């Protein structure tokens, strides 16, 4: 049966996937409901348990088609894999541009906070949307109407431009943010391909085509970046572009570009130490490469080169931060906003499950206490990852692990967090460990997308609206199943048998 499924032509798999996304577009039309208050989500469009399970089945089918397409491309890559896969990605995105953002309505906050600066001339880091009660779109800000921006000044500047072009056309604003995220997602596919084909350790056309397809046709990424239009796409694009420049022996420019990611969304700060270390090492290689072998006595020039890189990278980064925040005020306001959110809100995470369990057992454990505990654990994990990086661990693997460590300790988990590590898992070394980590990352995208049914429909209809039971089901499913599903149980069983026989 499995072999017959792998014989399905790629054109059939693509057409079936496109039909699935068209069905999503018909099921969740955006333009018809884009001004509806309160904002809708998956459960708003699928109010019954049967409808929620139907949505889960459609998602599962799309992931299944994606897996079959990957297997097909690995076995029989098309003649022009880059053109075919990226063109297919564009076609899959078309119906999703006008699909309602069912899993996150951040698009609305992008547009409304953009209006704070473009229409009212105020800083979104100082003035929340509800400071402008006369704004006709304020009701669409939802529960975040009283909060200032959690994003970087580069993003808020872009949002100001988008909303300033057509301040009276809110639909065009929302659609523009989707197009911007889709463009960033597509450009990441282009960069991914260039990184793969220029890697001397990756000589297989089938392998490179399969890796590109894992990104460009991935249902979770299409939902996160096209349907929901998340600005994480732009943040990840800057990071990947920075890594591209570093690999191309442009370490200073590469690090400056990576800093733009943190100025887009501050979570990118997690990747900067590892990219800085890679660029610092690359600066030495560039200098060593340029020196003639006869200049042995001048070897210390390598260290001068590294010092010059440090001064240029830090000085240029400081200039970028200053210029980016110049129209908006001090970065301390953004830092305070992020600290408040990170230590106040909890949900859908292992940390939240711990709080709920302790509460049920009668032990008092506050959100603040758990936040301190997770911060300590995350700091220790970061120190360990930094030590490994200093000892030569691959930069993409270190960045992926930094994002994974954050995801595991975060008080509040959101499904788009699962997209952060994937691009780094895809550009990681192609060894058995990297392949298994990649499978875990892909499964994690799948379980996070299905989690909305657990915390929505299952919670309401099967778990009597009990948050503890929803987390008891949801947290192991989301965070545990990817590891279990990718374990080599047969190999483990054979090793156990050998031990018993011995």
Short mmCIF file of C-alpha atoms in Angstrom, two decimals:
data_model
loop_
_atom_site.label_atom_id
_atom_site.label_comp_id
_atom_site.label_asym_id
_atom_site.label_seq_id
_atom_site.Cartn_x
_atom_site.Cartn_y
_atom_site.Cartn_z
CA UNK A 1 0.00 0.00 0.00
CA UNK A 2 2.79 2.40 0.96
CA UNK A 3 4.68 1.73 -2.27
CA UNK A 4 1.55 2.32 -4.34
CA UNK A 5 0.95 5.66 -2.63
CA UNK A 6 4.47 6.72 -3.53
CA UNK A 7 3.73 6.02 -7.19
CA UNK A 8 1.09 8.78 -7.33
CA UNK A 9 2.26 11.43 -9.84
CA UNK A 10 3.43 14.70 -8.35
CA UNK A 11 0.91 16.59 -10.47
CA UNK A 12 -1.94 14.65 -8.81
CA UNK A 13 -0.54 15.35 -5.34
CA UNK A 14 -0.18 19.04 -6.14
CA UNK A 15 -3.70 19.29 -7.61
CA UNK A 16 -5.17 17.56 -4.57
CA UNK A 17 -3.32 19.93 -2.24
CA UNK A 18 -4.50 22.95 -4.22
CA UNK A 19 -8.07 21.65 -4.01
CA UNK A 20 -7.68 21.37 -0.22
CA UNK A 21 -6.54 24.99 0.05
CA UNK A 22 -9.37 26.13 -2.21
CA UNK A 23 -11.75 24.32 0.17
CA UNK A 24 -10.19 26.24 3.07
CA UNK A 25 -10.77 29.48 1.14
CA UNK A 26 -14.43 28.61 0.58
CA UNK A 27 -14.87 27.47 4.18
CA UNK A 28 -13.18 30.52 5.73
CA UNK A 29 -13.81 33.50 3.42
CA UNK A 30 -11.91 36.60 4.54
CA UNK A 31 -13.52 39.52 2.75
CA UNK A 32 -17.03 38.56 3.82
CA UNK A 33 -16.13 38.63 7.52
CA UNK A 34 -13.10 40.93 7.79
CA UNK A 35 -15.08 43.65 9.61
CA UNK A 36 -17.04 41.26 11.85
CA UNK A 37 -16.77 41.93 15.58
CA UNK A 38 -15.74 40.00 17.58
CA UNK A 39 -13.02 38.57 15.39
CA UNK A 40 -13.46 34.97 14.34
CA UNK A 41 -11.27 31.91 14.76
CA UNK A 42 -11.44 28.24 13.73
CA UNK A 43 -14.14 27.50 16.30
CA UNK A 44 -16.16 30.49 15.10
CA UNK A 45 -16.34 28.98 11.63
CA UNK A 46 -16.65 25.35 12.83
CA UNK A 47 -18.93 25.61 15.88
CA UNK A 48 -19.75 21.90 16.27
CA UNK A 49 -17.50 19.02 17.29
CA UNK A 50 -18.14 17.32 13.94
CA UNK A 51 -17.07 20.45 12.06
CA UNK A 52 -13.93 20.74 14.20
CA UNK A 53 -13.02 17.12 13.50
CA UNK A 54 -13.66 17.72 9.80
CA UNK A 55 -11.20 20.62 9.92
CA UNK A 56 -8.65 18.35 11.64
CA UNK A 57 -9.21 15.71 8.95
CA UNK A 58 -8.64 18.26 6.17
CA UNK A 59 -5.43 19.44 7.82
CA UNK A 60 -4.25 15.85 8.25
CA UNK A 61 -4.97 15.15 4.57
CA UNK A 62 -2.94 18.20 3.51
CA UNK A 63 -0.01 17.07 5.64
CA UNK A 64 -0.34 13.57 4.22
CA UNK A 65 -0.24 14.90 0.66
CA UNK A 66 2.80 16.96 1.57
CA UNK A 67 4.58 13.87 2.88
CA UNK A 68 3.76 11.91 -0.26
CA UNK A 69 4.96 14.78 -2.45
CA UNK A 70 8.25 14.83 -0.54
CA UNK A 71 8.71 11.08 -0.99
CA UNK A 72 7.91 11.40 -4.69
CA UNK A 73 10.40 14.23 -5.24
CA UNK A 74 13.13 12.38 -3.37
CA UNK A 75 12.58 9.31 -5.57
CA UNK A 76 12.07 11.08 -8.88
CA UNK A 77 12.99 14.79 -8.80
CA UNK A 78 11.57 16.97 -11.59
CA UNK A 79 13.86 18.17 -14.34
CA UNK A 80 13.84 21.76 -13.03
CA UNK A 81 13.08 21.29 -9.33
CA UNK A 82 13.52 24.88 -8.16
CA UNK A 83 11.21 26.36 -10.80
CA UNK A 84 8.56 23.66 -10.37
CA UNK A 85 8.49 23.72 -6.57
CA UNK A 86 8.55 27.49 -6.17
CA UNK A 87 5.93 28.01 -8.87
CA UNK A 88 3.79 25.41 -7.10
CA UNK A 89 4.27 27.29 -3.82
CA UNK A 90 3.01 30.50 -5.42
CA UNK A 91 -0.07 28.75 -6.80
CA UNK A 92 -0.85 27.16 -3.44
CA UNK A 93 -0.65 30.60 -1.82
CA UNK A 94 -3.18 32.25 -4.15
CA UNK A 95 -6.41 31.00 -2.50
CA UNK A 96 -4.88 31.47 0.96
CA UNK A 97 -4.37 35.21 0.49
CA UNK A 98 -8.14 35.70 0.76
CA UNK A 99 -8.67 33.07 3.46
CA UNK A 100 -9.66 34.37 6.91
CA UNK A 101 -6.75 34.32 9.43
CA UNK A 102 -8.37 31.54 11.43
CA UNK A 103 -5.55 30.74 13.85
CA UNK A 104 -4.31 34.24 14.66
CA UNK A 105 -5.71 37.69 14.03
CA UNK A 106 -2.43 39.57 14.47
CA UNK A 107 -3.02 41.07 11.03
CA UNK A 108 -5.56 43.37 12.63
CA UNK A 109 -3.09 44.53 15.26
CA UNK A 110 -0.48 45.19 12.56
CA UNK A 111 -2.91 47.44 10.72
CA UNK A 112 -4.37 49.20 13.77
CA UNK A 113 -0.96 49.87 15.36
CA UNK A 114 0.29 51.04 11.97
CA UNK A 115 -2.52 53.61 12.04
CA UNK A 116 -1.28 54.88 15.39
CA UNK A 117 1.79 56.29 13.66
CA UNK A 118 0.57 56.83 10.08
CA UNK A 119 -2.83 58.38 10.87
CA UNK A 120 -2.37 59.84 14.37
CA UNK A 121 1.35 60.59 14.36
CA UNK A 122 2.03 58.82 17.68
CA UNK A 123 4.44 56.08 18.69
CA UNK A 124 2.89 52.59 18.94
CA UNK A 125 5.41 51.89 21.71
CA UNK A 126 3.88 54.66 23.84
CA UNK A 127 0.22 54.91 22.77
CA UNK A 128 -1.99 51.81 22.64
CA UNK A 129 -4.80 51.68 20.05
CA UNK A 130 -7.51 52.50 22.60
CA UNK A 131 -5.90 55.91 23.12
CA UNK A 132 -7.70 56.83 19.88
CA UNK A 133 -11.31 56.01 20.72
CA UNK A 134 -12.48 57.74 17.55
CA UNK A 135 -10.71 55.26 15.27
CA UNK A 136 -13.39 53.40 13.27
CA UNK A 137 -11.40 50.14 13.39
CA UNK A 138 -10.62 50.13 17.12
CA UNK A 139 -13.19 47.37 17.93
CA UNK A 140 -11.15 45.05 15.69
CA UNK A 141 -8.14 45.32 18.01
CA UNK A 142 -9.83 42.85 20.36
CA UNK A 143 -8.30 42.10 23.74
CA UNK A 144 -5.03 43.82 22.76
CA UNK A 145 -6.58 47.26 22.31
CA UNK A 146 -4.97 48.51 25.51
CA UNK A 147 -1.49 47.18 24.77
CA UNK A 148 1.41 48.90 23.03
CA UNK A 149 3.43 47.16 20.33
CA UNK A 150 5.52 44.04 21.13
CA UNK A 151 7.33 44.24 17.77
CA UNK A 152 10.46 46.03 16.67
CA UNK A 153 10.69 49.54 15.20
CA UNK A 154 11.55 48.23 11.74
CA UNK A 155 8.25 46.36 11.65
CA UNK A 156 6.28 49.29 13.01
CA UNK A 157 7.89 51.50 10.39
CA UNK A 158 6.79 49.09 7.68
CA UNK A 159 3.28 48.95 9.18
CA UNK A 160 3.14 52.74 9.14
CA UNK A 161 4.03 52.78 5.44
CA UNK A 162 1.49 50.06 4.56
CA UNK A 163 -1.37 51.79 6.39
CA UNK A 164 -0.26 55.26 5.29
CA UNK A 165 -0.61 54.39 1.60
CA UNK A 166 -4.34 53.71 1.93
CA UNK A 167 -5.50 54.80 5.42
CA UNK A 168 -9.18 54.59 4.47
CA UNK A 169 -9.00 51.09 2.92
CA UNK A 170 -8.68 48.64 5.81
CA UNK A 171 -9.20 45.62 3.56
CA UNK A 172 -6.26 46.67 1.38
CA UNK A 173 -4.14 47.14 4.52
CA UNK A 174 -4.89 43.62 5.73
CA UNK A 175 -4.26 42.12 2.31
CA UNK A 176 -0.98 44.04 1.99
CA UNK A 177 0.34 42.51 5.21
CA UNK A 178 -0.53 39.07 3.88
CA UNK A 179 1.29 39.77 0.61
CA UNK A 180 4.33 41.03 2.52
CA UNK A 181 4.48 37.83 4.61
CA UNK A 182 3.94 35.68 1.50
CA UNK A 183 6.79 37.46 -0.30
CA UNK A 184 9.13 36.94 2.67
CA UNK A 185 8.15 33.27 2.84
CA UNK A 186 8.81 32.80 -0.89
CA UNK A 187 12.17 34.61 -0.71
CA UNK A 188 13.21 32.31 2.12
CA UNK A 189 12.58 29.43 -0.25
CA UNK A 190 14.88 31.07 -2.80
CA UNK A 191 17.60 31.56 -0.19
CA UNK A 192 17.17 28.02 1.10
CA UNK A 193 17.74 26.66 -2.41
CA UNK A 194 20.84 28.79 -2.92
CA UNK A 195 22.28 27.61 0.39
CA UNK A 196 21.58 23.97 -0.48
CA UNK A 197 23.04 24.01 -3.98
CA UNK A 198 26.19 25.87 -2.90
CA UNK A 199 26.89 23.48 -0.04
CA UNK A 200 29.66 21.08 -1.19
CA UNK A 201 28.36 18.40 1.17
CA UNK A 202 24.96 18.39 -0.57
CA UNK A 203 25.45 17.10 -4.08
CA UNK A 204 22.15 15.27 -4.57
CA UNK A 205 19.57 17.07 -6.71
CA UNK A 206 16.84 14.84 -5.27
CA UNK A 207 17.87 15.65 -1.71
CA UNK A 208 17.93 19.40 -2.36
CA UNK A 209 14.57 19.30 -4.15
CA UNK A 210 13.01 17.38 -1.27
CA UNK A 211 14.35 19.82 1.31
CA UNK A 212 13.00 22.80 -0.64
CA UNK A 213 9.60 21.13 -0.92
CA UNK A 214 9.54 20.56 2.85
CA UNK A 215 9.61 24.34 3.19
CA UNK A 216 7.74 25.69 0.18
CA UNK A 217 4.76 23.29 0.20
CA UNK A 218 4.50 22.84 3.97
CA UNK A 219 0.84 23.17 5.06
CA UNK A 220 1.69 24.62 8.48
CA UNK A 221 3.94 27.30 6.98
CA UNK A 222 1.36 28.18 4.35
CA UNK A 223 -1.22 28.61 7.10
CA UNK A 224 1.10 30.59 9.39
CA UNK A 225 2.61 32.92 6.80
CA UNK A 226 -0.12 33.19 4.14
CA UNK A 227 -3.44 32.57 5.89
CA UNK A 228 -2.44 34.30 9.14
CA UNK A 229 0.12 36.64 7.55
CA UNK A 230 2.54 36.50 10.48
CA UNK A 231 5.43 38.95 10.51
CA UNK A 232 7.67 36.09 11.70
CA UNK A 233 8.26 35.49 7.99
CA UNK A 234 10.08 38.81 7.64
CA UNK A 235 12.01 38.22 10.86
CA UNK A 236 13.21 34.80 9.68
CA UNK A 237 14.05 36.19 6.24
CA UNK A 238 16.48 38.71 7.72
CA UNK A 239 18.14 35.99 9.81
CA UNK A 240 18.51 33.62 6.87
CA UNK A 241 19.79 36.41 4.62
CA UNK A 242 22.34 37.31 7.29
CA UNK A 243 23.48 33.68 7.43
CA UNK A 244 23.73 33.66 3.63
CA UNK A 245 26.07 36.68 3.66
CA UNK A 246 28.18 35.14 6.43
CA UNK A 247 28.56 31.94 4.42
CA UNK A 248 29.53 34.07 1.40
CA UNK A 249 32.39 35.61 3.41
CA UNK A 250 30.63 38.89 4.09
CA UNK A 251 30.58 38.61 7.89
CA UNK A 252 30.00 42.25 8.81
CA UNK A 253 27.19 42.79 6.34
CA UNK A 254 25.72 39.44 7.35
CA UNK A 255 25.57 40.39 11.01
CA UNK A 256 24.08 43.80 10.26
CA UNK A 257 21.35 42.13 8.22
CA UNK A 258 20.66 39.71 11.09
CA UNK A 259 20.26 42.67 13.45
CA UNK A 260 17.40 43.84 11.22
CA UNK A 261 15.58 40.65 12.27
CA UNK A 262 15.68 41.68 15.94
CA UNK A 263 14.48 45.15 14.92
CA UNK A 264 11.56 43.43 13.21
CA UNK A 265 10.69 41.04 16.04
CA UNK A 266 12.83 40.92 19.21
CA UNK A 267 12.71 37.11 19.53
CA UNK A 268 15.39 37.09 16.82
CA UNK A 269 17.84 38.18 19.54
CA UNK A 270 18.13 34.48 20.39
CA UNK A 271 19.92 33.83 17.10
CA UNK A 272 22.28 36.82 17.15
CA UNK A 273 25.00 35.43 19.48
CA UNK A 274 25.45 32.36 17.29
CA UNK A 275 25.51 34.39 14.08
CA UNK A 276 27.97 36.81 15.68
CA UNK A 277 30.28 33.92 16.60
CA UNK A 278 30.01 32.47 13.09
CA UNK A 279 30.74 35.86 11.53
CA UNK A 280 33.69 36.42 13.88
CA UNK A 281 35.21 33.11 12.82
CA UNK A 282 34.46 33.89 9.20
CA UNK A 283 36.29 37.21 9.50
CA UNK A 284 39.43 35.28 10.43
CA UNK A 285 38.98 32.91 7.49
CA UNK A 286 38.54 35.80 5.06
CA UNK A 287 41.75 37.39 6.28
CA UNK A 288 43.66 34.10 6.24
CA UNK A 289 42.44 33.42 2.72
CA UNK A 290 43.59 36.82 1.51
CA UNK A 291 47.07 36.56 3.06
CA UNK A 292 49.86 35.11 0.96
CA UNK A 293 51.50 31.96 2.39
CA UNK A 294 54.79 33.90 2.34
CA UNK A 295 53.41 36.34 4.94
CA UNK A 296 53.73 33.91 7.83
CA UNK A 297 55.22 36.50 10.24
CA UNK A 298 52.11 38.62 9.69
CA UNK A 299 49.70 35.96 10.98
CA UNK A 300 48.61 38.27 13.84
CA UNK A 301 46.79 40.27 11.15
CA UNK A 302 44.09 37.60 11.45
CA UNK A 303 43.35 38.83 14.97
CA UNK A 304 43.34 42.42 13.78
CA UNK A 305 40.77 41.37 11.21
CA UNK A 306 38.58 39.84 13.92
CA UNK A 307 38.90 42.93 16.09
CA UNK A 308 37.94 45.10 13.13
CA UNK A 309 34.90 42.90 12.58
CA UNK A 310 33.85 43.23 16.23
CA UNK A 311 34.14 47.02 16.14
CA UNK A 312 32.31 47.31 12.81
CA UNK A 313 29.59 44.82 13.75
CA UNK A 314 28.86 46.39 17.13
CA UNK A 315 29.19 49.96 15.91
CA UNK A 316 26.99 49.34 12.89
CA UNK A 317 24.41 47.51 15.00
CA UNK A 318 24.26 50.41 17.47
CA UNK A 319 23.71 52.80 14.56
CA UNK A 320 20.93 50.59 13.13
CA UNK A 321 19.17 50.42 16.51
CA UNK A 322 19.45 54.17 16.99
CA UNK A 323 18.12 54.98 13.52
CA UNK A 324 15.29 52.44 13.78
CA UNK A 325 14.06 53.78 17.12
CA UNK A 326 14.58 57.43 16.20
CA UNK A 327 10.95 57.99 15.04
CA UNK A 328 9.48 56.06 17.97
CA UNK A 329 11.42 56.91 21.14
CA UNK A 330 13.35 54.80 23.60
CA UNK A 331 13.72 51.01 23.22
CA UNK A 332 13.15 50.74 27.00
CA UNK A 333 9.42 51.10 26.40
CA UNK A 334 9.46 48.04 24.14
CA UNK A 335 11.61 46.12 26.65
CA UNK A 336 9.10 46.82 29.42
CA UNK A 337 6.21 45.70 27.24
CA UNK A 338 7.93 42.41 26.38
CA UNK A 339 8.90 41.73 29.99
CA UNK A 340 5.32 42.26 31.12
CA UNK A 341 3.95 39.91 28.49
CA UNK A 342 6.57 37.20 29.14
CA UNK A 343 5.86 37.13 32.88
CA UNK A 344 2.09 37.68 32.94
CA UNK A 345 0.35 35.65 30.25
CA UNK A 346 0.26 31.84 30.34
CA UNK A 347 -1.41 29.26 28.15
CA UNK A 348 -1.02 26.13 26.00
CA UNK A 349 2.48 25.41 27.36
CA UNK A 350 4.25 22.92 29.65
CA UNK A 351 4.68 25.74 32.17
CA UNK A 352 0.93 26.35 32.17
CA UNK A 353 0.29 22.65 32.71
CA UNK A 354 2.60 22.75 35.75
CA UNK A 355 0.69 25.72 37.20
CA UNK A 356 -2.69 24.01 36.69
CA UNK A 357 -1.48 20.72 38.19
CA UNK A 358 -0.09 22.43 41.28
CA UNK A 359 -3.33 24.35 41.66
CA UNK A 360 -5.35 21.13 41.50
CA UNK A 361 -3.09 19.54 44.14
CA UNK A 362 -3.65 22.50 46.42
CA UNK A 363 -0.13 23.91 46.15
CA UNK A 364 0.16 27.63 45.53
CA UNK A 365 2.35 28.29 42.50
CA UNK A 366 1.99 31.69 40.86
CA UNK A 367 2.71 32.66 37.29
CA UNK A 368 5.55 34.88 38.54
CA UNK A 369 7.21 31.98 40.38
CA UNK A 370 7.00 29.71 37.36
CA UNK A 371 8.31 32.52 35.16
CA UNK A 372 11.38 32.85 37.38
CA UNK A 373 11.95 29.10 37.29
CA UNK A 374 11.66 28.87 33.50
CA UNK A 375 13.92 31.91 33.11
CA UNK A 376 16.64 30.20 35.15
CA UNK A 377 16.28 26.99 33.13
CA UNK A 378 16.36 28.91 29.86
CA UNK A 379 19.46 30.83 30.96
CA UNK A 380 21.23 27.56 31.79
CA UNK A 381 20.19 26.09 28.44
CA UNK A 382 21.44 29.19 26.65
CA UNK A 383 24.78 29.00 28.45
CA UNK A 384 25.13 25.35 27.47
CA UNK A 385 24.30 26.08 23.84
CA UNK A 386 26.80 28.94 23.86
CA UNK A 387 29.51 26.62 25.20
CA UNK A 388 28.76 24.08 22.48
CA UNK A 389 28.90 26.81 19.84
CA UNK A 390 32.30 27.96 21.11
CA UNK A 391 33.49 24.37 20.73
CA UNK A 392 32.52 24.39 17.06
CA UNK A 393 28.90 23.25 16.96
CA UNK A 394 27.17 24.13 13.68
CA UNK A 395 25.50 27.55 13.69
CA UNK A 396 22.12 26.44 12.23
CA UNK A 397 21.85 23.68 14.82
CA UNK A 398 22.61 26.11 17.65
CA UNK A 399 20.02 28.62 16.42
CA UNK A 400 17.36 25.92 16.07
CA UNK A 401 18.05 24.72 19.62
CA UNK A 402 17.88 28.26 21.01
CA UNK A 403 14.39 28.67 19.54
CA UNK A 404 13.37 25.19 20.73
CA UNK A 405 14.59 25.95 24.26
CA UNK A 406 12.52 29.14 24.28
CA UNK A 407 9.44 27.31 23.04
CA UNK A 408 9.70 24.68 25.78
CA UNK A 409 10.05 27.20 28.61
CA UNK A 410 7.66 29.92 27.41
CA UNK A 411 4.70 30.61 29.69
CA UNK A 412 2.43 31.24 26.73
CA UNK A 413 2.84 29.15 23.60
CA UNK A 414 1.47 30.11 20.20
CA UNK A 415 1.35 27.79 17.21
CA UNK A 416 3.47 30.02 14.96
CA UNK A 417 6.42 29.54 17.34
CA UNK A 418 6.84 26.10 15.74
CA UNK A 419 7.96 27.77 12.49
CA UNK A 420 11.02 29.43 14.05
CA UNK A 421 13.37 26.40 14.18
CA UNK A 422 12.40 24.73 10.88
CA UNK A 423 14.45 26.75 8.41
CA UNK A 424 17.55 26.08 10.56
CA UNK A 425 16.75 22.39 10.75
CA UNK A 426 16.58 22.34 6.96
CA UNK A 427 19.99 24.01 6.42
CA UNK A 428 21.65 21.91 9.12
CA UNK A 429 24.23 19.25 8.24
CA UNK A 430 22.77 16.26 6.44
CA UNK A 431 23.64 13.51 8.93
CA UNK A 432 21.39 11.04 10.71
CA UNK A 433 21.01 13.27 13.77
CA UNK A 434 20.04 16.26 11.60
CA UNK A 435 17.52 14.16 9.65
CA UNK A 436 15.82 12.98 12.83
CA UNK A 437 15.73 16.52 14.24
CA UNK A 438 14.16 17.64 10.97
CA UNK A 439 11.46 14.99 11.28
CA UNK A 440 10.73 16.12 14.83
CA UNK A 441 10.40 19.72 13.62
CA UNK A 442 7.99 18.72 10.86
CA UNK A 443 5.85 16.67 13.25
CA UNK A 444 5.85 19.61 15.67
CA UNK A 445 4.35 21.82 12.97
CA UNK A 446 1.65 19.20 12.45
CA UNK A 447 0.75 18.77 16.13
CA UNK A 448 0.69 22.50 16.77
CA UNK A 449 -1.76 23.06 13.92
CA UNK A 450 -4.08 20.35 15.28
CA UNK A 451 -3.82 21.76 18.81
CA UNK A 452 -6.46 24.39 18.01
CA UNK A 453 -9.02 21.58 17.82
CA UNK A 454 -7.90 20.20 21.20
CA UNK A 455 -8.02 23.57 22.97
CA UNK A 456 -11.21 24.52 21.15
CA UNK A 457 -13.61 21.75 20.21
CA UNK A 458 -12.31 18.93 22.40
CA UNK A 459 -12.06 21.29 25.38
CA UNK A 460 -15.64 22.48 24.89
CA UNK A 461 -17.44 19.29 23.94
CA UNK A 462 -15.45 16.43 25.48
CA UNK A 463 -13.57 17.92 28.44
CA UNK A 464 -16.35 19.99 30.05
CA UNK A 465 -14.39 23.22 29.42
CA UNK A 466 -11.71 22.16 31.93
CA UNK A 467 -8.42 23.93 31.24
CA UNK A 468 -6.43 21.35 33.21
CA UNK A 469 -7.79 18.45 31.15
CA UNK A 470 -7.24 20.35 27.92
CA UNK A 471 -3.58 20.89 28.86
CA UNK A 472 -3.22 17.28 30.03
CA UNK A 473 -4.25 16.25 26.53
CA UNK A 474 -2.79 19.12 24.53
CA UNK A 475 0.70 19.50 25.99
CA UNK A 476 1.75 15.81 25.56
CA UNK A 477 0.16 15.78 22.10
CA UNK A 478 1.92 18.95 20.91
CA UNK A 479 5.28 18.59 22.64
CA UNK A 480 5.58 14.84 23.16
CA UNK A 481 4.12 13.20 20.05
CA UNK A 482 6.77 14.60 17.65
CA UNK A 483 9.52 12.86 19.62
CA UNK A 484 7.60 9.60 19.96
CA UNK A 485 6.58 9.52 16.30
CA UNK A 486 10.17 9.84 15.12
CA UNK A 487 11.75 7.26 17.41
CA UNK A 488 13.33 4.24 15.75
CA UNK A 489 11.26 1.70 17.66
CA UNK A 490 12.32 -1.24 15.49
CA UNK A 491 15.98 -0.46 15.90
CA UNK A 492 15.49 0.06 19.62
CA UNK A 493 13.75 -3.32 19.89
CA UNK A 494 16.54 -5.09 18.02
CA UNK A 495 19.18 -3.52 20.25
CA UNK A 496 17.23 -4.65 23.31
CA UNK A 497 17.01 -8.19 21.92
CA UNK A 498 20.76 -8.25 21.35
CA UNK A 499 21.36 -7.15 24.93
CA UNK A 500 19.05 -9.85 26.25
CA UNK A 501 20.73 -12.53 24.10
CA UNK A 502 24.14 -11.38 25.30
#
